[in-house]
Amino acid sequence: MTEPMHCYRHPKRETRVSCATCGRPICTECMVATDVGIKCPDDARLPRGARAGVMKADQVLRSILAGVGIAVAGIPVAYVLFLLPFTWLISAAAGYGAGVLINRAGGRNGGPLAILISVLATAVPFLVLLAPDLLAGTLNARPLIAMVFAVIAAGVANRRI
Ligand SMILES: [Zn+2]
Ligand SMILES: [Zn+2]
């Protein structure tokens, strides 16, 4: 049993149908049948996936600023992480947190650009700390694995379907 809802375009009309994309209730007159379900006119007009992963210029700028901030703030964080047990696990959590912050800064759009910024912002602190070992050729697997976990988690936080 579904509660009767009211069409978002016609508040006086009751409906039991809602848009497959945005979930807003729509009346039978407004609904558009698509091959991926019933949609509101706004979403039916857009090609699939057009709402996700598209950031406006100011959102891109905010994402980049957040990414730079996280890259800088992440250096001491990564330094502490390397001293702790379960570095990879905490790194993954920190990476995910960084990804979420960047996602929010970009208006929660997610998408390829947000993933790229998150991945770079998360990788930078690790690379800064690992650079001496990298150059000396004495890099061991532990910090590298932690970096991979953090980077993947940051990317996953921005994944949108
Ligand atoms: Zn919709
Ligand atoms: Zn309607």
mmCIF file of C-alpha atoms and ligand atoms in Angstrom:
data_model
loop_
_atom_site.group_PDB
_atom_site.id
_atom_site.type_symbol
_atom_site.label_atom_id
_atom_site.label_comp_id
_atom_site.label_asym_id
_atom_site.label_seq_id
_atom_site.Cartn_x
_atom_site.Cartn_y
_atom_site.Cartn_z
ATOM 1 C CA MET A 1 0.000 0.000 0.000
ATOM 2 C CA THR A 2 1.341 3.362 -0.980
ATOM 3 C CA GLU A 3 0.185 6.577 0.561
ATOM 4 C CA PRO A 4 -1.345 8.888 -2.004
ATOM 5 C CA MET A 5 1.118 11.593 -2.966
ATOM 6 C CA HIS A 6 0.656 14.805 -4.861
ATOM 7 C CA CYS A 7 2.195 15.618 -8.196
ATOM 8 C CA TYR A 8 5.052 18.068 -7.711
ATOM 9 C CA ARG A 9 3.887 19.993 -10.742
ATOM 10 C CA HIS A 10 0.200 19.840 -9.853
ATOM 11 C CA PRO A 11 0.000 19.930 -6.037
ATOM 12 C CA LYS A 12 -3.763 19.356 -6.094
ATOM 13 C CA ARG A 13 -3.593 16.079 -8.001
ATOM 14 C CA GLU A 14 -3.169 12.838 -6.141
ATOM 15 C CA THR A 15 -0.888 10.206 -7.581
ATOM 16 C CA ARG A 16 0.756 6.930 -6.646
ATOM 17 C CA VAL A 17 3.479 7.224 -9.231
ATOM 18 C CA SER A 18 6.904 8.697 -8.619
ATOM 19 C CA CYS A 19 9.887 9.452 -10.837
ATOM 20 C CA ALA A 20 12.432 6.643 -11.131
ATOM 21 C CA THR A 21 15.314 9.122 -11.027
ATOM 22 C CA CYS A 22 14.463 11.832 -8.509
ATOM 23 C CA GLY A 23 11.616 10.137 -6.644
ATOM 24 C CA ARG A 24 9.274 13.098 -6.859
ATOM 25 C CA PRO A 25 5.582 12.169 -7.212
ATOM 26 C CA ILE A 26 4.142 12.772 -10.662
ATOM 27 C CA CYS A 27 0.585 12.541 -11.951
ATOM 28 C CA THR A 28 -0.409 10.443 -14.940
ATOM 29 C CA GLU A 29 -0.497 13.485 -17.165
ATOM 30 C CA CYS A 30 3.059 14.535 -16.307
ATOM 31 C CA MET A 31 4.720 11.135 -16.204
ATOM 32 C CA VAL A 32 6.881 10.065 -19.095
ATOM 33 C CA ALA A 33 7.401 6.370 -19.740
ATOM 34 C CA THR A 34 11.035 5.650 -20.586
ATOM 35 C CA ASP A 35 12.878 2.387 -21.088
ATOM 36 C CA VAL A 36 14.265 2.734 -17.567
ATOM 37 C CA GLY A 37 10.921 3.390 -15.899
ATOM 38 C CA ILE A 38 8.472 6.210 -15.312
ATOM 39 C CA LYS A 39 10.102 9.596 -15.017
ATOM 40 C CA CYS A 40 9.200 13.197 -14.431
ATOM 41 C CA PRO A 41 9.475 15.512 -17.449
ATOM 42 C CA ASP A 42 12.695 17.057 -16.086
ATOM 43 C CA ASP A 43 14.539 13.760 -15.891
ATOM 44 C CA ALA A 44 13.000 12.238 -19.018
ATOM 45 C CA ARG A 45 14.427 15.115 -21.017
ATOM 46 C CA LEU A 46 17.965 14.527 -19.802
ATOM 47 C CA PRO A 47 20.034 11.705 -21.213
ATOM 48 C CA ARG A 48 20.914 9.020 -18.722
ATOM 49 C CA GLY A 49 23.619 10.039 -16.291
ATOM 50 C CA ALA A 50 23.492 13.697 -17.249
ATOM 51 C CA ARG A 51 22.605 14.731 -13.709
ATOM 52 C CA ALA A 52 25.543 12.937 -12.113
ATOM 53 C CA GLY A 53 29.130 13.904 -12.544
ATOM 54 C CA VAL A 54 28.527 17.297 -14.067
ATOM 55 C CA MET A 55 29.868 20.147 -12.003
ATOM 56 C CA LYS A 56 29.450 23.831 -12.607
ATOM 57 C CA ALA A 57 32.572 25.981 -12.823
ATOM 58 C CA ASP A 58 32.309 27.202 -9.223
ATOM 59 C CA GLN A 59 31.800 23.655 -7.995
ATOM 60 C CA VAL A 60 34.893 22.533 -9.888
ATOM 61 C CA LEU A 61 36.829 25.399 -8.316
ATOM 62 C CA ARG A 62 35.592 24.509 -4.819
ATOM 63 C CA SER A 63 36.486 20.858 -5.404
ATOM 64 C CA ILE A 64 40.005 21.804 -6.440
ATOM 65 C CA LEU A 65 40.400 24.117 -3.427
ATOM 66 C CA ALA A 66 39.144 21.359 -1.122
ATOM 67 C CA GLY A 67 41.565 18.963 -2.811
ATOM 68 C CA VAL A 68 44.513 21.298 -2.261
ATOM 69 C CA GLY A 69 43.472 21.804 1.367
ATOM 70 C CA ILE A 70 43.229 18.068 1.918
ATOM 71 C CA ALA A 71 46.574 17.448 0.218
ATOM 72 C CA VAL A 72 48.282 19.942 2.568
ATOM 73 C CA ALA A 73 46.391 18.906 5.709
ATOM 74 C CA GLY A 74 46.935 15.274 4.808
ATOM 75 C CA ILE A 75 50.723 15.420 5.117
ATOM 76 C CA PRO A 76 50.792 15.449 8.952
ATOM 77 C CA VAL A 77 47.832 13.042 8.969
ATOM 78 C CA ALA A 78 49.679 10.543 6.780
ATOM 79 C CA TYR A 79 52.791 10.983 8.937
ATOM 80 C CA VAL A 80 50.817 9.987 12.033
ATOM 81 C CA LEU A 81 49.114 7.159 10.132
ATOM 82 C CA PHE A 82 52.461 5.547 9.395
ATOM 83 C CA LEU A 83 53.169 5.377 13.133
ATOM 84 C CA LEU A 84 49.899 3.605 13.911
ATOM 85 C CA PRO A 85 48.889 -0.023 13.578
ATOM 86 C CA PHE A 86 46.377 -0.929 10.851
ATOM 87 C CA THR A 87 47.720 1.915 8.724
ATOM 88 C CA TRP A 88 45.910 0.634 5.637
ATOM 89 C CA LEU A 89 42.559 0.515 7.406
ATOM 90 C CA ILE A 90 42.828 4.017 8.869
ATOM 91 C CA SER A 91 44.186 5.270 5.557
ATOM 92 C CA ALA A 92 41.146 3.901 3.762
ATOM 93 C CA ALA A 93 38.862 5.660 6.255
ATOM 94 C CA ALA A 94 40.832 8.904 5.932
ATOM 95 C CA GLY A 95 40.781 8.627 2.152
ATOM 96 C CA TYR A 96 37.049 8.081 2.168
ATOM 97 C CA GLY A 97 36.594 11.090 4.446
ATOM 98 C CA ALA A 98 38.716 13.199 2.104
ATOM 99 C CA GLY A 99 36.658 12.003 -0.851
ATOM 100 C CA VAL A 100 33.393 12.895 0.895
ATOM 101 C CA LEU A 101 34.682 16.401 1.701
ATOM 102 C CA ILE A 102 35.635 16.960 -1.926
ATOM 103 C CA ASN A 103 32.285 15.546 -3.016
ATOM 104 C CA ARG A 104 30.471 18.024 -0.777
ATOM 105 C CA ALA A 105 32.639 20.899 -1.955
ATOM 106 C CA GLY A 106 31.591 20.044 -5.509
ATOM 107 C CA GLY A 107 27.889 20.157 -4.700
ATOM 108 C CA ARG A 108 27.684 16.356 -4.249
ATOM 109 C CA ASN A 109 27.862 15.769 -7.960
ATOM 110 C CA GLY A 110 30.626 13.218 -7.872
ATOM 111 C CA GLY A 111 31.754 11.942 -11.228
ATOM 112 C CA PRO A 112 35.084 11.518 -12.995
ATOM 113 C CA LEU A 113 36.503 14.960 -12.208
ATOM 114 C CA ALA A 114 35.634 14.720 -8.500
ATOM 115 C CA ILE A 115 37.219 11.253 -8.451
ATOM 116 C CA LEU A 116 40.379 12.589 -10.100
ATOM 117 C CA ILE A 117 40.672 15.498 -7.639
ATOM 118 C CA SER A 118 40.046 13.168 -4.676
ATOM 119 C CA VAL A 119 42.562 10.612 -5.867
ATOM 120 C CA LEU A 120 45.261 13.245 -6.401
ATOM 121 C CA ALA A 121 44.519 15.030 -3.103
ATOM 122 C CA THR A 122 44.741 11.746 -1.227
ATOM 123 C CA ALA A 123 47.854 10.502 -3.005
ATOM 124 C CA VAL A 124 49.876 13.704 -2.498
ATOM 125 C CA PRO A 125 50.467 13.410 1.273
ATOM 126 C CA PHE A 126 51.558 9.799 0.890
ATOM 127 C CA LEU A 127 53.838 10.606 -2.024
ATOM 128 C CA VAL A 128 55.437 13.484 -0.103
ATOM 129 C CA LEU A 129 56.240 11.173 2.803
ATOM 130 C CA LEU A 130 57.264 8.265 0.610
ATOM 131 C CA ALA A 131 59.413 10.324 -1.744
ATOM 132 C CA PRO A 132 62.696 9.848 0.200
ATOM 133 C CA ASP A 133 62.190 6.073 0.279
ATOM 134 C CA LEU A 134 61.105 6.062 -3.351
ATOM 135 C CA LEU A 135 64.228 7.938 -4.410
ATOM 136 C CA ALA A 136 66.476 5.775 -2.253
ATOM 137 C CA GLY A 137 64.801 2.632 -3.587
ATOM 138 C CA THR A 138 64.064 1.431 -0.058
ATOM 139 C CA LEU A 139 60.296 1.685 -0.262
ATOM 140 C CA ASN A 140 58.502 -1.113 1.527
ATOM 141 C CA ALA A 141 55.032 -2.396 0.813
ATOM 142 C CA ARG A 142 53.232 -1.251 3.951
ATOM 143 C CA PRO A 143 52.924 2.499 3.236
ATOM 144 C CA LEU A 144 52.339 1.776 -0.427
ATOM 145 C CA ILE A 145 49.394 -0.501 0.372
ATOM 146 C CA ALA A 146 48.032 2.167 2.736
ATOM 147 C CA MET A 147 48.222 4.719 -0.070
ATOM 148 C CA VAL A 148 46.401 2.431 -2.497
ATOM 149 C CA PHE A 149 43.606 1.872 0.039
ATOM 150 C CA ALA A 150 43.284 5.599 0.746
ATOM 151 C CA VAL A 151 43.226 6.505 -2.935
ATOM 152 C CA ILE A 152 40.625 3.871 -3.816
ATOM 153 C CA ALA A 153 38.425 4.901 -0.874
ATOM 154 C CA ALA A 154 38.640 8.560 -1.946
ATOM 155 C CA GLY A 155 37.566 7.589 -5.451
ATOM 156 C CA VAL A 156 34.721 5.389 -4.246
ATOM 157 C CA ALA A 157 33.345 8.266 -2.157
ATOM 158 C CA ASN A 158 32.797 10.208 -5.383
ATOM 159 C CA ARG A 159 31.370 7.439 -7.473
ATOM 160 C CA ARG A 160 27.893 8.225 -8.747
ATOM 161 C CA ILE A 161 25.701 6.103 -10.930
HETATM 162 ZN ZN ZN B 1 12.492 13.140 -11.769
HETATM 163 ZN ZN ZN B 2 1.194 16.647 -12.811
#
